[in-house]
Coordinates of C-alpha atoms in Angstrom, one line a residue:
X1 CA 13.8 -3.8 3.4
X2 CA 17.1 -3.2 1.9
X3 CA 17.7 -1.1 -0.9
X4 CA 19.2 -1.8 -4.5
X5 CA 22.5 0.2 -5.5
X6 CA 23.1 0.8 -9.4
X7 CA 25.8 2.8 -10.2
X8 CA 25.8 6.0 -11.7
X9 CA 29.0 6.1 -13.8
X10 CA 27.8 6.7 -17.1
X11 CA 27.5 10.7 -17.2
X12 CA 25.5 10.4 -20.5
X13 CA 22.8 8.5 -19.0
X14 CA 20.0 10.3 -17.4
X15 CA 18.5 9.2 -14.3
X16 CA 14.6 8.9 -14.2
X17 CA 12.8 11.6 -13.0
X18 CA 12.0 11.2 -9.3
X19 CA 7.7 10.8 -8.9
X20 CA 6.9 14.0 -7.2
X21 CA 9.5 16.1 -10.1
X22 CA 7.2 14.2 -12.5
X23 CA 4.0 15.6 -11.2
X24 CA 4.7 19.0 -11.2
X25 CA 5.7 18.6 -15.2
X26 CA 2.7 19.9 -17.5
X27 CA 0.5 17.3 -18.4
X28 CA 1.4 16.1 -22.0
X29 CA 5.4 16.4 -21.0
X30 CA 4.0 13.8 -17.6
X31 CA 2.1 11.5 -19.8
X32 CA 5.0 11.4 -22.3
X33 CA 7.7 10.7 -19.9
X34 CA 5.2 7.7 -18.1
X35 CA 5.0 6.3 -21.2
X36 CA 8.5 6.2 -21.9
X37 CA 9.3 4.8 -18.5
X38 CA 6.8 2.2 -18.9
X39 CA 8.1 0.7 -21.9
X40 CA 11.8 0.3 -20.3
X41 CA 13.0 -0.1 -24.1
X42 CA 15.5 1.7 -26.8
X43 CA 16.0 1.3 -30.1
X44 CA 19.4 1.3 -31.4
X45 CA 20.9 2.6 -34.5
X46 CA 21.3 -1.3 -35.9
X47 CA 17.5 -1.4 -35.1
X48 CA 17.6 -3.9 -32.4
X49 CA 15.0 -3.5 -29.5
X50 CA 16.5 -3.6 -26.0
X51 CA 15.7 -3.4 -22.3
X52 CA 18.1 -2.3 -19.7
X53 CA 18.7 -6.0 -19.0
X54 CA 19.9 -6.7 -22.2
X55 CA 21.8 -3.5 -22.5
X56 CA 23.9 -4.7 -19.8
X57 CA 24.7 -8.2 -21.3
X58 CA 25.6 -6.1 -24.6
X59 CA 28.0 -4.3 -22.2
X60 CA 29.3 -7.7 -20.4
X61 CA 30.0 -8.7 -24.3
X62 CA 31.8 -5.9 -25.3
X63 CA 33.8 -5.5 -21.7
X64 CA 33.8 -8.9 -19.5
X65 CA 36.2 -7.4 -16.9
X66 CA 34.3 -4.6 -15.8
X67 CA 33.5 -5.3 -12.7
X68 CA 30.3 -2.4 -12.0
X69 CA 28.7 -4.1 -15.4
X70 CA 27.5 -7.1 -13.1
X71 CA 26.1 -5.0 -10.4
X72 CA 24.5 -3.1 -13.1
X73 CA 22.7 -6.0 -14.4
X74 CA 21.6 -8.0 -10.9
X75 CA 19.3 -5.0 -10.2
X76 CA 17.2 -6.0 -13.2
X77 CA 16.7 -9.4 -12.5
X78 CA 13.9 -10.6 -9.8
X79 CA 14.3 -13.3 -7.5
X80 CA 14.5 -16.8 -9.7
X81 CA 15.2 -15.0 -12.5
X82 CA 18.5 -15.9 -14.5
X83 CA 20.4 -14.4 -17.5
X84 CA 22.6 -15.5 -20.5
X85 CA 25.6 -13.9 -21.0
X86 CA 27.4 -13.5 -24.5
X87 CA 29.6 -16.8 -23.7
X88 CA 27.0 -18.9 -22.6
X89 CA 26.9 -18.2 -18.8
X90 CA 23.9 -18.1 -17.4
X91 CA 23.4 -16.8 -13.7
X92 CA 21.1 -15.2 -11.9
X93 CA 21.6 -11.9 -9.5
X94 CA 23.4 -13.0 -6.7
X95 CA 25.9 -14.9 -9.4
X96 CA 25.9 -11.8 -10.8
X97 CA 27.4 -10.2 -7.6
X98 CA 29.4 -12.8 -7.0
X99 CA 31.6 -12.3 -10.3
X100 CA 31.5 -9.0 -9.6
X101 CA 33.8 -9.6 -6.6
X102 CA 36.2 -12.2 -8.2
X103 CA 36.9 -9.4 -10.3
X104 CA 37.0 -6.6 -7.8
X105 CA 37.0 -7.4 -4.6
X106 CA 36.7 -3.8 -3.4
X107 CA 33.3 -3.4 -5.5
X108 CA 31.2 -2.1 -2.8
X109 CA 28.1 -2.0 -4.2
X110 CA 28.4 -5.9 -4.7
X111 CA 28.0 -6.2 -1.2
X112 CA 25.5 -3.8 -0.5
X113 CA 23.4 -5.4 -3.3
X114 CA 24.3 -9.1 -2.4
X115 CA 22.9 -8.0 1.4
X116 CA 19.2 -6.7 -0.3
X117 CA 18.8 -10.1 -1.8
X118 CA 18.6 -11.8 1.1
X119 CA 15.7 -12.9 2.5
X120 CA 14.9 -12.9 6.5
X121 CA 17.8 -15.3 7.8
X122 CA 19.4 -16.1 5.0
X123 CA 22.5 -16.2 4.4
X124 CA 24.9 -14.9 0.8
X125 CA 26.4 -17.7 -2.3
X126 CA 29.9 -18.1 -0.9
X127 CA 32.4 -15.2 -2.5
X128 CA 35.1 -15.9 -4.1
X129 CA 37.3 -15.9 -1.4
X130 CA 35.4 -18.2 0.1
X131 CA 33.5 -16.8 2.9
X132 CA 29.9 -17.1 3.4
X133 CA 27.9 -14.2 5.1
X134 CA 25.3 -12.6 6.6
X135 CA 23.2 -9.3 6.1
X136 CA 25.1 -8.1 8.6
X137 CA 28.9 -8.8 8.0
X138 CA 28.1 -8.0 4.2
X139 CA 27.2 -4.4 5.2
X140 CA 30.3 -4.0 7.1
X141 CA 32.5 -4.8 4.4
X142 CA 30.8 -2.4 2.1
X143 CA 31.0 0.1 5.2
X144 CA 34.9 -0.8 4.8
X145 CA 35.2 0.1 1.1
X146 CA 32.6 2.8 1.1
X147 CA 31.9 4.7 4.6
X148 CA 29.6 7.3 3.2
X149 CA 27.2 4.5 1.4
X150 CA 23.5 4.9 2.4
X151 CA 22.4 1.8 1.2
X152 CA 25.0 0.1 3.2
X153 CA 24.0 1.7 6.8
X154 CA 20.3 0.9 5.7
X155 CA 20.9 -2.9 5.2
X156 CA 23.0 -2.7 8.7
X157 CA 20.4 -1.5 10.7
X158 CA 17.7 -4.0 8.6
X159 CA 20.2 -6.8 9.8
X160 CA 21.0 -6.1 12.9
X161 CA 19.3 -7.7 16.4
X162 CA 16.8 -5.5 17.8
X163 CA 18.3 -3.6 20.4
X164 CA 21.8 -4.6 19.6
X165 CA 24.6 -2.8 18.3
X166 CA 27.7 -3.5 15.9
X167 CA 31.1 -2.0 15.7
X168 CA 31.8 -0.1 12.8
X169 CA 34.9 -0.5 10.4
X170 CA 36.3 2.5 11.9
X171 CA 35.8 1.1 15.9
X172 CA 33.0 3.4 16.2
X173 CA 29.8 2.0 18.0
X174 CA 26.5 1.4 16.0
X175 CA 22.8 0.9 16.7
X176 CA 19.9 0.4 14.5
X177 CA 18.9 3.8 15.0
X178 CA 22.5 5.5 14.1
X179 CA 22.6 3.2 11.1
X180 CA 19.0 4.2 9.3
X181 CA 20.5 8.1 10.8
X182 CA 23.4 8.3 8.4
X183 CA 21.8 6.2 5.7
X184 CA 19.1 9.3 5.5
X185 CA 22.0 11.6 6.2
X186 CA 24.3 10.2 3.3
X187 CA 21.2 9.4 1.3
X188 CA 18.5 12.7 1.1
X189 CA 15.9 10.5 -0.9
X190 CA 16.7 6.9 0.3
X191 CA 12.9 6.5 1.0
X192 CA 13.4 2.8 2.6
X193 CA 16.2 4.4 4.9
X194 CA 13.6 7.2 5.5
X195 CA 10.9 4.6 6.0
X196 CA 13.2 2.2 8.5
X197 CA 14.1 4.9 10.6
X198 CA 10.6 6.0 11.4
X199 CA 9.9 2.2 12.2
X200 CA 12.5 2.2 14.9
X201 CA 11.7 5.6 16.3
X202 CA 8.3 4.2 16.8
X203 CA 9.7 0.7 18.8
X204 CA 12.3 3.5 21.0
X205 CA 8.9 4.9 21.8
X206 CA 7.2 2.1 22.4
X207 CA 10.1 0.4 25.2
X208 CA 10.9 4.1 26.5
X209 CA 10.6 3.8 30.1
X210 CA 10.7 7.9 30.5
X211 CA 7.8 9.8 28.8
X212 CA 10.3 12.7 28.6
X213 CA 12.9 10.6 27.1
X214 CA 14.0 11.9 23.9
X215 CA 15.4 8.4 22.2
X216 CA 12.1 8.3 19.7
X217 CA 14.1 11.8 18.1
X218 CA 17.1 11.5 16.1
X219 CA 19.6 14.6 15.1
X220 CA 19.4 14.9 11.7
X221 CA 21.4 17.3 9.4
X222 CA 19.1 20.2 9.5
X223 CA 16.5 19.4 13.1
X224 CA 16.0 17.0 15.5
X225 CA 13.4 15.0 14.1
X226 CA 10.7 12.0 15.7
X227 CA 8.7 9.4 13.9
X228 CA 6.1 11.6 12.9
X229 CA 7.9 14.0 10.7
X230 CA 10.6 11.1 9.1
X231 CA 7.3 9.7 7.9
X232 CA 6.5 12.9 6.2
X233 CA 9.7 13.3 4.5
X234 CA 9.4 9.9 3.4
X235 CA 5.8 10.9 2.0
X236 CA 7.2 13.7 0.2
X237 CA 9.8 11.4 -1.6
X238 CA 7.6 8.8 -2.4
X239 CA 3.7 9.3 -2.7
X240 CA 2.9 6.5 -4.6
X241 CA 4.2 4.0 -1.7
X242 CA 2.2 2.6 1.2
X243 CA 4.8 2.5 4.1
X244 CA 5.5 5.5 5.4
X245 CA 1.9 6.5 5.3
X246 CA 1.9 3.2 7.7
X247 CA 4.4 4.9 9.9
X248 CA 3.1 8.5 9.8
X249 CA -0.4 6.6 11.0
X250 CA 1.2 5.0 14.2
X251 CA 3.5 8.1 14.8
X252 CA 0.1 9.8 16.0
X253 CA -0.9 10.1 19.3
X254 CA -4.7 9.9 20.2
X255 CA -6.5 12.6 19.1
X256 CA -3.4 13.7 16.8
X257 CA -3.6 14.5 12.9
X258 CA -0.7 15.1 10.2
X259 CA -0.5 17.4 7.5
X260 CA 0.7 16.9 4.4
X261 CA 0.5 19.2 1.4
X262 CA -2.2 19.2 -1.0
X263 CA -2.2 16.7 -3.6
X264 CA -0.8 13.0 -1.8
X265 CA -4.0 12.8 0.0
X266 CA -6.5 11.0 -2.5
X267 CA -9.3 11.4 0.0
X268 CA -8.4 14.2 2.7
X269 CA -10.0 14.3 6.2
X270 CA -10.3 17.9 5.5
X271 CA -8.5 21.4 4.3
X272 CA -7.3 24.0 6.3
X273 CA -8.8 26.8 6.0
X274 CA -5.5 28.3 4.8
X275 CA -4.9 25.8 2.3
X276 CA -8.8 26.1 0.7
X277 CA -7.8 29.8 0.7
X278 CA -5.0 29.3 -1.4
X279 CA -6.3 26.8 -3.6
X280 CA -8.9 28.9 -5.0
X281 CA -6.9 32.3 -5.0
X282 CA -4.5 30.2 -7.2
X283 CA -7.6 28.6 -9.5
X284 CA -9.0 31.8 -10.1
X285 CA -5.0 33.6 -11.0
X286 CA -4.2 30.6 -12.9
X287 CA -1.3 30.4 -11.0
X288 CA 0.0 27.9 -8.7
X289 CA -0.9 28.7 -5.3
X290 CA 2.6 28.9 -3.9
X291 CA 2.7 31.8 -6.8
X292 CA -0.6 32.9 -6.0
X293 CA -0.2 33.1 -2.4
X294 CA 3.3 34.9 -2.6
X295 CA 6.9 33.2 -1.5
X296 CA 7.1 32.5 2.5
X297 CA 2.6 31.8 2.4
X298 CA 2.1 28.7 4.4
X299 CA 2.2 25.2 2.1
X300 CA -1.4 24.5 1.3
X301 CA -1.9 21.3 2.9
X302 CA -4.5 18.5 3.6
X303 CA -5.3 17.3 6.9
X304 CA -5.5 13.2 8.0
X305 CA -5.7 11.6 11.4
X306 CA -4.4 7.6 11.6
X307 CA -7.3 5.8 9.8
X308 CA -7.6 8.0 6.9
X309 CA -4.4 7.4 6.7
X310 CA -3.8 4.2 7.0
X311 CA -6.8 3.8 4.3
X312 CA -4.9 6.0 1.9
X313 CA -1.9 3.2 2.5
X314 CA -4.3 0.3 1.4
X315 CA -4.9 2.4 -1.9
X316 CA -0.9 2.4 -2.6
X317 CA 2.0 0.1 -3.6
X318 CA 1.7 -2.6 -0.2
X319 CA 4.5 -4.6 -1.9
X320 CA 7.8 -4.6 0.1
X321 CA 9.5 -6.7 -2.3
X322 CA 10.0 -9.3 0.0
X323 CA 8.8 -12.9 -0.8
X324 CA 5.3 -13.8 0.8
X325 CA 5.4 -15.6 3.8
X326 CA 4.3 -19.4 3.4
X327 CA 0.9 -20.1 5.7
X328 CA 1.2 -23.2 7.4
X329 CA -1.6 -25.5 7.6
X330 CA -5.1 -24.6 8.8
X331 CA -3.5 -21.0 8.5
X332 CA -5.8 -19.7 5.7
X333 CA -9.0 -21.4 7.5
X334 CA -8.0 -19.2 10.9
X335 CA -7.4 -15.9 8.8
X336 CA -11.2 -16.5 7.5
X337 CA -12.1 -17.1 11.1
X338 CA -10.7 -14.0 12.0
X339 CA -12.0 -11.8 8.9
X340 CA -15.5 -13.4 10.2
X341 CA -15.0 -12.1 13.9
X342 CA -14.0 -8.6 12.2
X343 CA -17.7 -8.5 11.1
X344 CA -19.5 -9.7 13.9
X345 CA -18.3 -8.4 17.1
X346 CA -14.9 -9.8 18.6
X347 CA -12.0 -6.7 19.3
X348 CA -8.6 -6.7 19.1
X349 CA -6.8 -7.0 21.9
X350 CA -3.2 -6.4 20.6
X351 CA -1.2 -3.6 22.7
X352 CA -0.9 -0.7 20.1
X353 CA 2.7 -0.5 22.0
X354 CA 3.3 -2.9 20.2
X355 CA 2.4 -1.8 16.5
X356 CA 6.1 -1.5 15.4
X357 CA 7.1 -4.5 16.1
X358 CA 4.2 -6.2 14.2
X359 CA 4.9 -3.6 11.1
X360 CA 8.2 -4.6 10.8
X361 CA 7.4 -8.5 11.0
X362 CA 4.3 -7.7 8.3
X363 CA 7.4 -5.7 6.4
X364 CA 9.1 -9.1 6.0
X365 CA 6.3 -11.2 5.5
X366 CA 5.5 -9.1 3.1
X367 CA 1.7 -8.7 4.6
X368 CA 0.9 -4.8 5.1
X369 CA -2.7 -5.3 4.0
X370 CA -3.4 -7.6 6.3
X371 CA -1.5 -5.8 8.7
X372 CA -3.3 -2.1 8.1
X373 CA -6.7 -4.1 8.3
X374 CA -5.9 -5.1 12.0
X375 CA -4.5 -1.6 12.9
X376 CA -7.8 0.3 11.5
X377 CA -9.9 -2.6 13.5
X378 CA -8.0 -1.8 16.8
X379 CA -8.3 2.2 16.3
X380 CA -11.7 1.8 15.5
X381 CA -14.8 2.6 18.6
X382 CA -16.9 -0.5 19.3
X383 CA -19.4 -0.9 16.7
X384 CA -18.0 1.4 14.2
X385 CA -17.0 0.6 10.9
X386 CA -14.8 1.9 7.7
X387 CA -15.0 1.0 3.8
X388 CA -11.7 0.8 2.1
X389 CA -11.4 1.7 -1.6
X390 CA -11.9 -1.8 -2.9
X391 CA -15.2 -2.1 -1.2
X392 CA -14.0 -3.9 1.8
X393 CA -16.0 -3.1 5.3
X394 CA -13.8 -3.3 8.8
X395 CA -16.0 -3.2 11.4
X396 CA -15.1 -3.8 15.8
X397 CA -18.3 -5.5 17.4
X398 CA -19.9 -3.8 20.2

């Protein structure tokens, strides 16, 4: 799923706190800053109430030709929605773009935003120039104007053929793979980059030929890193999101469990004994246990194999902000036929090789509950069954 760019060139303005930075602020400083965040509003000396959407058509007013005032405002808008500008205008967020690019044609982050609009297939509004283009050829000319931007190497590698490879601005070769590499690389806490990179590390794996072959790892700045520990990064940026729980759970190999630290986990599989250790040392100091525990102790952490995992996705965010794939007809009667068979015996017979590929279509359909429900059903033994947090029971018939 590609990524939205907002620039960041108002030094005044204070960008929100990431989640995890939140959690670890004392409890009435957390609720206060939630609260704030929620309400998305300011009050202005003059008294008038504003969002950040129409904070940016005050900015459009008071400076048409800035270009990066455009950009700034498409982010807020959703899919459909449109906006009136101060002379009458009204256009929604690829319009939005669109201007931005009459007016500066080197506006990279036009490009890179114009490219995270798009739907599966679809193609951009024509630019001003003229041209009309895809998710691909978008994210090569932001690549031209901006060769470090990690939004624009993550919408490259979303848009690109699987398997296939592009050539860069600067004649360099690209795959999938390289792209989401240097869009974690140039963006530390691009969780989607984090989250797309896993996702193809897990289809290398899957077509690898060699067992010893080391194409499901990727060089990163610090280690050479698989699936598995991507999807832990990406945990640690982002908590509160389902998907790269989804790809921690199908980076495990039978038998194989994750830990994370303690905390994410809503409902762990179990402690270490380490981490149970520490926790009450640092309960009964008052401390934190990473104080409690002294600097260099081992991180507390909570241990899940793949179902509790991909249980503890079902209780997140499962949006991927893409719009919900249209059922053809008789489509809803056959998904009740197959939540019936669920319950009353029939298995699964889908390849778990072939897990990645189905994520990343469930990605773009944007379906991950109904994907996670078929990927507990085929992990589960025959006749054994699981209750997800909304009361829900998957079961696989004997």
């Amino acid at each position: 799923e590609p990524p939205l760019q907002q620039q960041q060139h108002h030094q005044h303005q204070q960008p929100p706190l990431p989640s995890q930075q939140v959690q670890r602020l004392p409890k009435r400083k957390r609720d206060r800053h939630l609260n704030k965040r929620a309400s998305n509003t300011i009050t202005l000396a003059d008294g008038r109430v504003m969002g950040p959407a129409q904070l940016m058509v005050e900015a459009i007013r008071l400076a048409p030709g800035v270009s990066t005032h455009y950009t700034d405002l498409s982010v807020w808008l959703s899919a459909g929605e449109t906006v009136t500008l101060g002379d009458g205008r009204v256009m929604d967020r690829t319009a939005l773009c669109v201007e931005a690019l009459r007016m500066s044609p080197d506006n990279s982050i036009a490009y890179v935003n114009l490219g995270a609009f798009m739907g599966p297939g679809q193609t951009a509004p024509p630019l001003p120039d003229g041209r009309v283009l895809t998710l691909l050829e978008l994210s090569l000319e932001a690549l031209r104007r901006d060769p470090n931007s990690s939004m624009a190497y993550n919408n490259l590698g979303v848009g690109m053929p699987v398997g296939g490879s592009v050539t860069l601005p600067d004649g360099s070769e690209c795959s999938a793979k390289v792209a989401f590499a240097n869009a974690v690389t140039w963006g530390p806490r691009n969780y989607l980059a984090a989250c797309n990179l896993a996702c193809e590390l897990l289809r290398l794996r899957a077509v690898a030929t060699d067992p010893l072959s080391d194409e499901d790892t990727v060089q990163l700045v610090f280690s050479r890193k698989g699936p598995k520990e991507v999807s832990l990064d990406a945990i640690r940026m982002e908590p509160r999101k389902s998907r790269a729980f989804i790809t921690l759970a199908l980076s495990l190999r039978r038998g194989e469990t994750a830990e994370l630290p303690v905390g994410i986990l809503r409902q762990p599989l179990e402690r270490t004994p380490a981490a149970a250790a520490d926790a009450a040392h640092a309960s009964a100091s008052a401390l934190p246990s990473w104080a409690a525990t002294g600097w260099g102790a081992k991180e507390p952490t909570d241990v899940a194999d793949c179902i509790t995992l991909l249980l503890e996705a079902c209780d997140r965010d499962l949006d991927t902000g893409f719009p919900k794939a249209e059922k053809p007809d008789g489509a809803a009667a056959a998904a009740e036929a197959e939540a019936a068979a669920t319950n009353t015996g029939a298995s699964d017979d889908v390849d778990l090789k072939n897990e990645s590929a189905l994520f990343t279509q469930a990605v773009r359909a944007n379906e991950l509950r109904e994907f996670v429900v078929g990927a507990i059903r085929r992990r589960l033994a025959p006749g054994q069954s699981v209750t997800m947090q909304d009361g829900t029971v998957i079961a696989r018939g004997l």
